[in-house]
PDB file of C-alpha atoms in Angstrom:
ATOM      1  CA  MET A   1    -162.455-161.214 -59.842  1.00 48.00           C
ATOM      2  CA  ALA A   2    -161.535-164.827 -59.141  1.00 61.00           C
ATOM      3  CA  GLU A   3    -164.306-167.367 -59.523  1.00 77.00           C
ATOM      4  CA  ASP A   4    -165.421-169.724 -56.801  1.00 89.00           C
ATOM      5  CA  TYR A   5    -164.664-173.418 -57.369  1.00 91.00           C
ATOM      6  CA  TYR A   6    -168.153-174.416 -56.223  1.00 91.00           C
ATOM      7  CA  GLN A   7    -169.748-171.935 -58.622  1.00 92.00           C
ATOM      8  CA  ILE A   8    -167.590-173.181 -61.484  1.00 93.00           C
ATOM      9  CA  LEU A   9    -168.931-176.714 -61.001  1.00 93.00           C
ATOM     10  CA  GLY A  10    -172.440-175.508 -60.185  1.00 94.00           C
ATOM     11  CA  VAL A  11    -172.639-177.217 -56.788  1.00 94.00           C
ATOM     12  CA  ASN A  12    -173.276-175.914 -53.291  1.00 93.00           C
ATOM     13  CA  ARG A  13    -170.690-175.922 -50.512  1.00 91.00           C
ATOM     14  CA  SER A  14    -172.255-178.936 -48.792  1.00 91.00           C
ATOM     15  CA  ALA A  15    -172.179-181.081 -51.948  1.00 92.00           C
ATOM     16  CA  ALA A  16    -171.202-184.723 -51.434  1.00 93.00           C
ATOM     17  CA  PRO A  17    -168.126-186.094 -53.260  1.00 91.00           C
ATOM     18  CA  GLU A  18    -170.291-188.114 -55.662  1.00 92.00           C
ATOM     19  CA  ASP A  19    -172.264-184.959 -56.563  1.00 93.00           C
ATOM     20  CA  ILE A  20    -169.014-183.112 -57.272  1.00 93.00           C
ATOM     21  CA  LYS A  21    -167.811-185.941 -59.516  1.00 92.00           C
ATOM     22  CA  LYS A  22    -171.165-186.077 -61.300  1.00 93.00           C
ATOM     23  CA  ALA A  23    -171.150-182.310 -61.911  1.00 94.00           C
ATOM     24  CA  TYR A  24    -167.592-182.404 -63.232  1.00 92.00           C
ATOM     25  CA  ARG A  25    -168.267-185.355 -65.528  1.00 89.00           C
ATOM     26  CA  LYS A  26    -171.250-183.546 -67.041  1.00 91.00           C
ATOM     27  CA  LEU A  27    -169.332-180.292 -67.587  1.00 91.00           C
ATOM     28  CA  ALA A  28    -166.211-182.080 -68.831  1.00 86.00           C
ATOM     29  CA  GLN A  29    -168.235-183.842 -71.502  1.00 84.00           C
ATOM     30  CA  LYS A  30    -169.719-180.477 -72.494  1.00 87.00           C
ATOM     31  CA  TYR A  31    -166.435-178.578 -72.672  1.00 85.00           C
ATOM     32  CA  HIS A  32    -164.096-181.376 -73.775  1.00 81.00           C
ATOM     33  CA  PRO A  33    -162.079-179.604 -76.517  1.00 74.00           C
ATOM     34  CA  ASP A  34    -162.293-182.623 -78.816  1.00 72.00           C
ATOM     35  CA  LYS A  35    -166.084-182.835 -78.503  1.00 71.00           C
ATOM     36  CA  ALA A  36    -167.298-179.290 -77.861  1.00 66.00           C
ATOM     37  CA  LYS A  37    -169.198-177.488 -80.560  1.00 70.00           C
ATOM     38  CA  GLY A  38    -168.487-173.887 -81.476  1.00 71.00           C
ATOM     39  CA  ASN A  39    -165.510-171.948 -80.100  1.00 79.00           C
ATOM     40  CA  LYS A  40    -162.780-174.518 -79.316  1.00 76.00           C
ATOM     41  CA  LYS A  41    -160.568-171.984 -77.559  1.00 82.00           C
ATOM     42  CA  GLU A  42    -163.358-170.990 -75.184  1.00 86.00           C
ATOM     43  CA  ALA A  43    -164.148-174.652 -74.555  1.00 84.00           C
ATOM     44  CA  GLU A  44    -160.521-175.339 -73.669  1.00 85.00           C
ATOM     45  CA  THR A  45    -160.474-172.400 -71.229  1.00 87.00           C
ATOM     46  CA  GLN A  46    -163.630-173.686 -69.524  1.00 89.00           C
ATOM     47  CA  PHE A  47    -162.228-177.214 -69.432  1.00 88.00           C
ATOM     48  CA  LYS A  48    -159.151-175.941 -67.598  1.00 88.00           C
ATOM     49  CA  LYS A  49    -161.301-174.091 -65.052  1.00 90.00           C
ATOM     50  CA  ILE A  50    -163.613-176.999 -64.271  1.00 92.00           C
ATOM     51  CA  SER A  51    -160.679-179.416 -64.073  1.00 89.00           C
ATOM     52  CA  GLU A  52    -158.904-177.233 -61.527  1.00 89.00           C
ATOM     53  CA  ALA A  53    -162.124-176.874 -59.524  1.00 90.00           C
ATOM     54  CA  TYR A  54    -162.615-180.649 -59.549  1.00 91.00           C
ATOM     55  CA  ALA A  55    -158.972-181.275 -58.594  1.00 88.00           C
ATOM     56  CA  VAL A  56    -159.464-179.184 -55.450  1.00 90.00           C
ATOM     57  CA  LEU A  57    -162.993-180.159 -54.413  1.00 92.00           C
ATOM     58  CA  SER A  58    -162.543-183.894 -55.036  1.00 90.00           C
ATOM     59  CA  ASN A  59    -159.655-183.986 -52.544  1.00 89.00           C
ATOM     60  CA  ALA A  60    -160.880-183.817 -48.922  1.00 88.00           C
ATOM     61  CA  GLU A  61    -157.760-182.117 -47.573  1.00 85.00           C
ATOM     62  CA  LYS A  62    -157.528-179.538 -50.354  1.00 88.00           C
ATOM     63  CA  ARG A  63    -161.252-178.862 -50.158  1.00 90.00           C
ATOM     64  CA  LYS A  64    -160.992-178.156 -46.427  1.00 88.00           C
ATOM     65  CA  GLN A  65    -158.032-175.843 -47.032  1.00 84.00           C
ATOM     66  CA  TYR A  66    -159.961-174.017 -49.746  1.00 86.00           C
ATOM     67  CA  ASP A  67    -162.995-173.625 -47.476  1.00 86.00           C
ATOM     68  CA  ASP A  68    -160.752-172.259 -44.706  1.00 81.00           C
ATOM     69  CA  PHE A  69    -158.966-169.800 -47.006  1.00 76.00           C
ATOM     70  CA  GLY A  70    -162.238-168.696 -48.580  1.00 71.00           C
ATOM     71  CA  SER A  71    -160.877-167.567 -51.933  1.00 73.00           C
ATOM     72  CA  GLN A  72    -158.861-168.773 -54.907  1.00 75.00           C
ATOM     73  CA  GLU A  73    -156.204-166.117 -54.319  1.00 74.00           C
ATOM     74  CA  ALA A  74    -155.521-167.258 -50.758  1.00 72.00           C
ATOM     75  CA  PHE A  75    -155.639-170.937 -51.767  1.00 77.00           C
ATOM     76  CA  ARG A  76    -153.222-170.447 -54.678  1.00 75.00           C
ATOM     77  CA  ALA A  77    -150.807-168.669 -52.355  1.00 72.00           C
ATOM     78  CA  LYS A  78    -150.332-172.040 -50.650  1.00 73.00           C
ATOM     79  CA  TYR A  79    -150.886-174.495 -53.496  1.00 75.00           C
ATOM     80  CA  SER A  80    -149.130-174.239 -56.848  1.00 74.00           C
ATOM     81  CA  GLN A  81    -150.763-175.678 -59.951  1.00 73.00           C
ATOM     82  CA  GLU A  82    -148.723-178.859 -59.742  1.00 74.00           C
ATOM     83  CA  ASP A  83    -149.798-179.240 -56.089  1.00 77.00           C
ATOM     84  CA  ILE A  84    -153.445-178.866 -57.084  1.00 81.00           C
ATOM     85  CA  PHE A  85    -153.306-181.627 -59.704  1.00 78.00           C
ATOM     86  CA  ARG A  86    -150.821-183.898 -57.935  1.00 75.00           C
ATOM     87  CA  GLY A  87    -152.054-187.486 -57.666  1.00 68.00           C
ATOM     88  CA  LEU A  88    -155.463-186.775 -59.177  1.00 71.00           C
ATOM     89  CA  ASP A  89    -156.831-189.669 -61.233  1.00 65.00           C
ATOM     90  CA  PHE A  90    -159.041-188.594 -64.142  1.00 65.00           C
ATOM     91  CA  SER A  91    -159.187-192.091 -65.591  1.00 61.00           C
ATOM     92  CA  ASP A  92    -162.468-192.825 -63.810  1.00 62.00           C
ATOM     93  CA  ILE A  93    -163.999-189.784 -65.505  1.00 67.00           C
ATOM     94  CA  PHE A  94    -162.829-190.487 -69.056  1.00 59.00           C
ATOM     95  CA  ASP A  95    -161.416-193.400 -70.934  1.00 49.00           C
ATOM     96  CA  THR A  96    -157.712-193.584 -70.034  1.00 40.00           C
ATOM     97  CA  GLY A  97    -156.514-193.041 -73.562  1.00 43.00           C
ATOM     98  CA  ILE A  98    -158.760-190.026 -74.048  1.00 43.00           C
ATOM     99  CA  SER A  99    -157.755-188.453 -70.740  1.00 46.00           C
ATOM    100  CA  GLU A 100    -154.035-188.971 -71.385  1.00 45.00           C
ATOM    101  CA  GLY A 101    -154.408-187.303 -74.735  1.00 49.00           C
ATOM    102  CA  ILE A 102    -156.381-184.264 -73.642  1.00 56.00           C
ATOM    103  CA  PHE A 103    -154.450-183.593 -70.457  1.00 56.00           C
ATOM    104  CA  GLY A 104    -151.160-184.138 -72.195  1.00 51.00           C
ATOM    105  CA  ARG A 105    -152.092-181.655 -74.902  1.00 55.00           C
ATOM    106  CA  ILE A 106    -153.608-178.730 -73.013  1.00 54.00           C
ATOM    107  CA  PHE A 107    -151.899-179.148 -69.632  1.00 54.00           C
ATOM    108  CA  GLY A 108    -148.367-179.437 -70.906  1.00 50.00           C
ATOM    109  CA  GLY A 109    -147.773-183.156 -70.535  1.00 44.00           C
ATOM    110  CA  LEU A 110    -149.982-183.802 -67.523  1.00 49.00           C
ATOM    111  CA  GLY A 111    -151.309-187.332 -67.618  1.00 45.00           C
ATOM    112  CA  ALA A 112    -154.538-188.853 -66.405  1.00 45.00           C
ATOM    113  CA  ARG A 113    -153.077-189.271 -62.902  1.00 46.00           C
ATOM    114  CA  GLY A 114    -151.660-185.772 -62.574  1.00 49.00           C
ATOM    115  CA  SER A 115    -148.149-186.741 -63.702  1.00 44.00           C
ATOM    116  CA  ARG A 116    -146.017-186.680 -66.785  1.00 41.00           C
ATOM    117  CA  PRO A 117    -145.352-189.924 -68.659  1.00 37.00           C
ATOM    118  CA  GLY A 118    -142.516-191.690 -66.892  1.00 37.00           C
ATOM    119  CA  GLY A 119    -143.613-190.481 -63.460  1.00 39.00           C
ATOM    120  CA  GLY A 120    -142.101-186.958 -63.514  1.00 38.00           C
ATOM    121  CA  ARG A 121    -144.295-184.071 -62.434  1.00 37.00           C
ATOM    122  CA  THR A 122    -144.804-180.891 -64.381  1.00 34.00           C
ATOM    123  CA  ARG A 123    -146.071-177.417 -63.637  1.00 35.00           C
ATOM    124  CA  VAL A 124    -149.438-177.238 -65.387  1.00 35.00           C
ATOM    125  CA  PHE A 125    -151.237-174.317 -67.043  1.00 35.00           C
ATOM    126  CA  ARG A 126    -151.368-170.906 -65.443  1.00 35.00           C
ATOM    127  CA  TYR A 127    -154.135-168.429 -66.139  1.00 35.00           C
ATOM    128  CA  GLY A 128    -152.887-165.286 -67.802  1.00 36.00           C
ATOM    129  CA  ALA A 129    -149.634-166.887 -68.977  1.00 38.00           C
ATOM    130  CA  PRO A 130    -148.406-166.297 -72.538  1.00 38.00           C
ATOM    131  CA  GLU A 131    -149.904-168.499 -75.217  1.00 36.00           C
ATOM    132  CA  GLY A 132    -148.329-171.945 -75.199  1.00 35.00           C
ATOM    133  CA  TYR A 133    -146.791-171.556 -71.714  1.00 37.00           C
ATOM    134  CA  HIS A 134    -146.592-174.893 -69.921  1.00 39.00           C
ATOM    135  CA  ASP A 135    -143.339-174.836 -67.914  1.00 44.00           C
ATOM    136  CA  MET A 136    -142.766-178.406 -69.094  1.00 41.00           C
ATOM    137  CA  GLY A 137    -140.491-180.485 -66.972  1.00 49.00           C
ATOM    138  CA  ALA A 138    -140.044-177.804 -64.311  1.00 56.00           C
ATOM    139  CA  PRO A 139    -138.995-179.338 -60.982  1.00 69.00           C
ATOM    140  CA  ILE A 140    -141.535-179.245 -58.192  1.00 80.00           C
ATOM    141  CA  LYS A 141    -141.220-176.602 -55.517  1.00 82.00           C
ATOM    142  CA  GLY A 142    -141.073-177.942 -51.956  1.00 84.00           C
ATOM    143  CA  GLU A 143    -144.052-177.636 -49.626  1.00 87.00           C
ATOM    144  CA  ASP A 144    -144.675-174.378 -47.785  1.00 88.00           C
ATOM    145  CA  LEU A 145    -144.639-174.246 -43.996  1.00 90.00           C
ATOM    146  CA  GLN A 146    -146.727-172.050 -41.695  1.00 90.00           C
ATOM    147  CA  ILE A 147    -145.834-171.213 -38.111  1.00 92.00           C
ATOM    148  CA  GLU A 148    -147.598-168.984 -35.579  1.00 93.00           C
ATOM    149  CA  MET A 149    -145.504-166.387 -33.789  1.00 93.00           C
ATOM    150  CA  PRO A 150    -146.757-164.375 -30.785  1.00 94.00           C
ATOM    151  CA  ILE A 151    -146.583-160.597 -31.022  1.00 94.00           C
ATOM    152  CA  THR A 152    -147.320-157.912 -28.410  1.00 94.00           C
ATOM    153  CA  LEU A 153    -149.137-154.628 -28.905  1.00 94.00           C
ATOM    154  CA  HIS A 154    -145.876-152.780 -28.383  1.00 93.00           C
ATOM    155  CA  GLU A 155    -144.232-154.833 -31.146  1.00 94.00           C
ATOM    156  CA  ILE A 156    -147.203-154.196 -33.439  1.00 92.00           C
ATOM    157  CA  ALA A 157    -146.902-150.457 -32.816  1.00 91.00           C
ATOM    158  CA  PHE A 158    -143.148-150.056 -33.141  1.00 91.00           C
ATOM    159  CA  GLY A 159    -141.977-153.118 -35.052  1.00 91.00           C
ATOM    160  CA  ALA A 160    -139.591-155.788 -33.867  1.00 92.00           C
ATOM    161  CA  GLU A 161    -136.962-158.314 -34.836  1.00 94.00           C
ATOM    162  CA  LYS A 162    -137.953-161.605 -33.244  1.00 93.00           C
ATOM    163  CA  PRO A 163    -136.013-164.870 -33.061  1.00 94.00           C
ATOM    164  CA  LEU A 164    -137.836-167.912 -34.380  1.00 92.00           C
ATOM    165  CA  SER A 165    -137.006-171.588 -33.958  1.00 91.00           C
ATOM    166  CA  PHE A 166    -138.789-174.282 -35.956  1.00 88.00           C
ATOM    167  CA  ALA A 167    -138.315-177.738 -37.419  1.00 86.00           C
ATOM    168  CA  ARG A 168    -137.668-177.939 -41.131  1.00 81.00           C
ATOM    169  CA  GLY A 169    -138.031-181.602 -41.908  1.00 70.00           C
ATOM    170  CA  SER A 170    -135.705-183.319 -39.473  1.00 74.00           C
ATOM    171  CA  GLN A 171    -133.460-180.286 -39.114  1.00 80.00           C
ATOM    172  CA  PRO A 172    -133.910-177.534 -36.488  1.00 89.00           C
ATOM    173  CA  GLU A 173    -133.807-174.029 -37.918  1.00 90.00           C
ATOM    174  CA  LYS A 174    -133.279-170.627 -36.319  1.00 92.00           C
ATOM    175  CA  LEU A 175    -133.776-167.248 -37.917  1.00 93.00           C
ATOM    176  CA  THR A 176    -134.737-163.675 -37.106  1.00 94.00           C
ATOM    177  CA  VAL A 177    -138.069-162.381 -38.367  1.00 93.00           C
ATOM    178  CA  LYS A 178    -138.420-158.656 -38.988  1.00 93.00           C
ATOM    179  CA  VAL A 179    -141.917-157.394 -38.177  1.00 92.00           C
ATOM    180  CA  PRO A 180    -142.521-153.913 -39.633  1.00 90.00           C
ATOM    181  CA  ALA A 181    -144.357-151.373 -37.453  1.00 89.00           C
ATOM    182  CA  GLY A 182    -148.094-151.493 -38.054  1.00 88.00           C
ATOM    183  CA  THR A 183    -148.187-155.180 -39.043  1.00 88.00           C
ATOM    184  CA  LEU A 184    -151.469-156.404 -37.585  1.00 89.00           C
ATOM    185  CA  PRO A 185    -152.101-159.879 -36.137  1.00 90.00           C
ATOM    186  CA  GLY A 186    -153.416-162.425 -38.612  1.00 86.00           C
ATOM    187  CA  LYS A 187    -151.065-161.251 -41.353  1.00 87.00           C
ATOM    188  CA  ARG A 188    -148.674-163.822 -42.765  1.00 88.00           C
ATOM    189  CA  LEU A 189    -145.064-162.827 -43.319  1.00 91.00           C
ATOM    190  CA  ARG A 190    -143.427-164.749 -46.174  1.00 91.00           C
ATOM    191  CA  ILE A 191    -139.835-165.910 -45.874  1.00 92.00           C
ATOM    192  CA  PRO A 192    -138.736-167.321 -49.247  1.00 92.00           C
ATOM    193  CA  GLU A 193    -137.231-170.811 -49.506  1.00 90.00           C
ATOM    194  CA  LYS A 194    -137.418-171.635 -45.801  1.00 90.00           C
ATOM    195  CA  GLY A 195    -140.098-174.290 -46.299  1.00 88.00           C
ATOM    196  CA  ARG A 196    -139.613-177.996 -46.976  1.00 87.00           C
ATOM    197  CA  PRO A 197    -137.030-179.139 -49.518  1.00 85.00           C
ATOM    198  CA  SER A 198    -138.218-180.142 -52.982  1.00 81.00           C
ATOM    199  CA  PRO A 199    -138.526-183.906 -53.550  1.00 75.00           C
ATOM    200  CA  THR A 200    -137.281-183.475 -57.130  1.00 75.00           C
ATOM    201  CA  GLY A 201    -134.377-181.062 -56.688  1.00 78.00           C
ATOM    202  CA  GLY A 202    -136.424-177.916 -57.211  1.00 83.00           C
ATOM    203  CA  PRO A 203    -136.448-174.852 -54.973  1.00 88.00           C
ATOM    204  CA  PRO A 204    -137.552-175.220 -51.345  1.00 88.00           C
ATOM    205  CA  GLY A 205    -141.004-174.077 -50.319  1.00 89.00           C
ATOM    206  CA  ASP A 206    -141.601-170.851 -48.453  1.00 90.00           C
ATOM    207  CA  LEU A 207    -142.127-170.247 -44.758  1.00 92.00           C
ATOM    208  CA  TYR A 208    -145.201-168.258 -43.730  1.00 92.00           C
ATOM    209  CA  VAL A 209    -145.116-166.726 -40.249  1.00 93.00           C
ATOM    210  CA  LYS A 210    -148.621-165.932 -38.980  1.00 92.00           C
ATOM    211  CA  LEU A 211    -148.703-163.284 -36.263  1.00 92.00           C
ATOM    212  CA  LYS A 212    -150.806-164.074 -33.188  1.00 93.00           C
ATOM    213  CA  GLU A 213    -151.583-161.253 -30.780  1.00 93.00           C
ATOM    214  CA  VAL A 214    -150.685-161.570 -27.106  1.00 93.00           C
ATOM    215  CA  GLU A 215    -153.433-160.129 -24.921  1.00 93.00           C
ATOM    216  CA  HIS A 216    -152.426-156.857 -23.261  1.00 94.00           C
ATOM    217  CA  PRO A 217    -153.336-156.376 -19.566  1.00 93.00           C
ATOM    218  CA  VAL A 218    -154.492-152.764 -20.096  1.00 94.00           C
ATOM    219  CA  PHE A 219    -155.302-152.054 -23.736  1.00 95.00           C
ATOM    220  CA  LYS A 220    -157.789-153.690 -26.075  1.00 94.00           C
ATOM    221  CA  ARG A 221    -157.297-153.394 -29.835  1.00 94.00           C
ATOM    222  CA  ASP A 222    -159.854-152.863 -32.595  1.00 93.00           C
ATOM    223  CA  GLY A 223    -158.002-152.566 -35.898  1.00 91.00           C
ATOM    224  CA  THR A 224    -155.523-149.733 -35.344  1.00 92.00           C
ATOM    225  CA  ASP A 225    -157.566-148.176 -32.501  1.00 95.00           C
ATOM    226  CA  LEU A 226    -156.847-148.844 -28.830  1.00 96.00           C
ATOM    227  CA  TYR A 227    -159.300-148.874 -25.932  1.00 96.00           C
ATOM    228  CA  VAL A 228    -158.686-148.449 -22.211  1.00 96.00           C
ATOM    229  CA  ASP A 229    -161.180-148.210 -19.334  1.00 95.00           C
ATOM    230  CA  ARG A 230    -161.066-145.673 -16.535  1.00 95.00           C
ATOM    231  CA  HIS A 231    -163.376-146.040 -13.535  1.00 95.00           C
ATOM    232  CA  ILE A 232    -164.816-143.045 -11.671  1.00 94.00           C
ATOM    233  CA  ARG A 233    -167.253-142.634  -8.775  1.00 92.00           C
ATOM    234  CA  PHE A 234    -170.877-141.595  -9.144  1.00 88.00           C
ATOM    235  CA  THR A 235    -170.157-138.205  -7.574  1.00 89.00           C
ATOM    236  CA  GLU A 236    -167.246-137.647  -9.986  1.00 92.00           C
ATOM    237  CA  SER A 237    -169.483-138.339 -12.959  1.00 92.00           C
ATOM    238  CA  ALA A 238    -171.936-135.727 -11.652  1.00 90.00           C
ATOM    239  CA  LEU A 239    -169.403-133.071 -10.612  1.00 91.00           C
ATOM    240  CA  GLY A 240    -166.634-133.761 -13.124  1.00 93.00           C
ATOM    241  CA  THR A 241    -163.101-134.944 -12.470  1.00 94.00           C
ATOM    242  CA  LYS A 242    -159.747-135.715 -14.035  1.00 95.00           C
ATOM    243  CA  VAL A 243    -158.291-139.150 -14.818  1.00 95.00           C
ATOM    244  CA  THR A 244    -154.784-140.192 -15.755  1.00 94.00           C
ATOM    245  CA  VAL A 245    -154.467-142.382 -18.828  1.00 95.00           C
ATOM    246  CA  PRO A 246    -151.455-144.438 -19.983  1.00 94.00           C
ATOM    247  CA  THR A 247    -150.508-144.610 -23.660  1.00 94.00           C
ATOM    248  CA  LEU A 248    -148.633-147.272 -25.564  1.00 91.00           C
ATOM    249  CA  ASP A 249    -145.837-144.743 -26.108  1.00 88.00           C
ATOM    250  CA  GLY A 250    -145.144-144.789 -22.359  1.00 89.00           C
ATOM    251  CA  LYS A 251    -146.692-141.379 -21.694  1.00 91.00           C
ATOM    252  CA  THR A 252    -149.262-140.566 -19.025  1.00 93.00           C
ATOM    253  CA  MET A 253    -152.019-138.213 -20.143  1.00 92.00           C
ATOM    254  CA  SER A 254    -154.342-136.171 -17.915  1.00 93.00           C
ATOM    255  CA  LEU A 255    -157.901-136.228 -19.231  1.00 93.00           C
ATOM    256  CA  LYS A 256    -160.675-133.913 -18.049  1.00 94.00           C
ATOM    257  CA  VAL A 257    -164.025-135.608 -17.507  1.00 94.00           C
ATOM    258  CA  PRO A 258    -166.806-133.007 -17.778  1.00 94.00           C
ATOM    259  CA  PRO A 259    -169.657-132.858 -15.200  1.00 93.00           C
ATOM    260  CA  GLY A 260    -172.598-135.051 -16.157  1.00 91.00           C
ATOM    261  CA  THR A 261    -170.555-137.643 -18.012  1.00 92.00           C
ATOM    262  CA  ASN A 262    -172.523-140.861 -18.397  1.00 92.00           C
ATOM    263  CA  SER A 263    -171.110-144.315 -17.892  1.00 91.00           C
ATOM    264  CA  LEU A 264    -169.515-145.904 -20.993  1.00 93.00           C
ATOM    265  CA  THR A 265    -168.837-142.501 -22.576  1.00 94.00           C
ATOM    266  CA  LYS A 266    -165.865-142.727 -24.953  1.00 94.00           C
ATOM    267  CA  MET A 267    -163.268-139.955 -25.054  1.00 94.00           C
ATOM    268  CA  ARG A 268    -160.725-139.808 -27.873  1.00 94.00           C
ATOM    269  CA  LEU A 269    -156.984-139.305 -27.794  1.00 93.00           C
ATOM    270  CA  LYS A 270    -156.242-138.612 -31.440  1.00 93.00           C
ATOM    271  CA  ASN A 271    -153.283-140.394 -33.077  1.00 92.00           C
ATOM    272  CA  TYR A 272    -152.377-142.418 -29.988  1.00 93.00           C
ATOM    273  CA  GLY A 273    -153.388-145.743 -31.522  1.00 93.00           C
ATOM    274  CA  LEU A 274    -151.366-148.115 -33.703  1.00 92.00           C
ATOM    275  CA  PRO A 275    -149.696-146.968 -36.919  1.00 90.00           C
ATOM    276  CA  HIS A 276    -151.427-147.759 -40.174  1.00 86.00           C
ATOM    277  CA  ALA A 277    -149.646-149.998 -42.679  1.00 76.00           C
ATOM    278  CA  THR A 278    -148.465-146.937 -44.632  1.00 73.00           C
ATOM    279  CA  GLY A 279    -146.633-145.694 -41.545  1.00 71.00           C
ATOM    280  CA  LYS A 280    -147.862-142.137 -42.190  1.00 78.00           C
ATOM    281  CA  THR A 281    -150.872-142.048 -39.880  1.00 88.00           C
ATOM    282  CA  ARG A 282    -152.030-143.690 -36.674  1.00 90.00           C
ATOM    283  CA  GLY A 283    -155.282-144.864 -35.208  1.00 93.00           C
ATOM    284  CA  ASN A 284    -156.777-143.332 -32.083  1.00 95.00           C
ATOM    285  CA  GLN A 285    -156.884-144.259 -28.433  1.00 95.00           C
ATOM    286  CA  TYR A 286    -160.306-144.243 -26.800  1.00 96.00           C
ATOM    287  CA  VAL A 287    -160.816-143.887 -23.060  1.00 96.00           C
ATOM    288  CA  ARG A 288    -164.041-145.480 -21.897  1.00 95.00           C
ATOM    289  CA  ILE A 289    -165.402-143.876 -18.732  1.00 95.00           C
ATOM    290  CA  VAL A 290    -167.032-146.437 -16.437  1.00 95.00           C
ATOM    291  CA  VAL A 291    -169.139-145.019 -13.588  1.00 94.00           C
ATOM    292  CA  ASP A 292    -169.000-147.306 -10.566  1.00 91.00           C
ATOM    293  CA  ILE A 293    -172.247-147.605  -8.578  1.00 88.00           C
ATOM    294  CA  PRO A 294    -171.618-148.858  -5.014  1.00 87.00           C
ATOM    295  CA  ASP A 295    -173.188-152.163  -4.041  1.00 86.00           C
ATOM    296  CA  THR A 296    -173.669-151.084  -0.408  1.00 89.00           C
ATOM    297  CA  LEU A 297    -174.017-147.729   1.324  1.00 88.00           C
ATOM    298  CA  THR A 298    -173.204-146.547   4.795  1.00 91.00           C
ATOM    299  CA  LYS A 299    -176.046-145.017   6.786  1.00 91.00           C
ATOM    300  CA  LYS A 300    -174.613-141.540   6.260  1.00 92.00           C
ATOM    301  CA  GLN A 301    -174.230-142.065   2.511  1.00 87.00           C
ATOM    302  CA  LYS A 302    -177.805-143.315   2.285  1.00 88.00           C
ATOM    303  CA  ASN A 303    -179.109-140.299   4.195  1.00 90.00           C
ATOM    304  CA  LEU A 304    -177.175-137.922   1.966  1.00 89.00           C
ATOM    305  CA  LEU A 305    -178.512-139.566  -1.183  1.00 86.00           C
ATOM    306  CA  GLU A 306    -182.045-139.379   0.193  1.00 87.00           C
ATOM    307  CA  GLU A 307    -181.553-135.662   0.763  1.00 89.00           C
ATOM    308  CA  LEU A 308    -180.271-135.296  -2.823  1.00 85.00           C
ATOM    309  CA  ALA A 309    -183.290-137.211  -4.054  1.00 87.00           C
ATOM    310  CA  LYS A 310    -185.546-134.757  -2.286  1.00 88.00           C
ATOM    311  CA  GLU A 311    -183.754-131.977  -4.155  1.00 81.00           C
ATOM    312  CA  GLY A 312    -184.572-133.652  -7.461  1.00 81.00           C
ATOM    313  CA  LEU A 313    -181.165-135.253  -8.131  1.00 76.00           C
TER     314      LEU A 313
END
């Protein structure tokens, strides 16, 4: 399970920038591989973790992004390691010579200001990579882009191929985005190498298309289940009735409402909801019965209800 950057530094989520710097300085002195006592390899691993946490939380923009994403996995999907450390100045934490030495050694040439000597950037360490992996001198990937794209319930249910126009730098771009059936709103579709160009000749960034649901005039969605209301009269709730119900498939179903049905009773149409991501099963459609109580009564209606009241109804 990925660790939380705040937990790594031992600070709370409302910590001020000076508290974050103070916490990092204290931990960096403790785990500095050249100064740590005991297991040097473990100290180096901890030093990498706290340095990454500090690189993110000491930058206001990256910290906000991390707080919005809520996890390391989601944050790292947007920011590569070189993005995380880019432009960070460790020289106010350590002596410049010391910081150049340590970051150059364990981060594959990364200097005190998040760059390689001579100004070139490098991809820094990656957890779980083979021993000695540093990707030295690798060109920087371009920035990722994210665009919202509206999607209807019908397109969620049955899939779609949607045209998309966006600006990529100064150039307009057009492409067709394939949305598989069952892709729920909020999901991001990744289109490789359609982000911003690399500033150093590396591969372009990726384009992430975030699906935003368009409100349907009839159906409401809850996960893969659909809800629709059907209104009946008071007498129909007491005596029973039938209602016609539309489905997203374009069918019209006849649904029997038993006598004595209370208002807000939910009736299920099995497998008439949205498909699950596997494509093998579907959610359900629920029909909510709403009993309408009249605001005003005619004299005859009032007399009839009074008679019913006398009969114990």
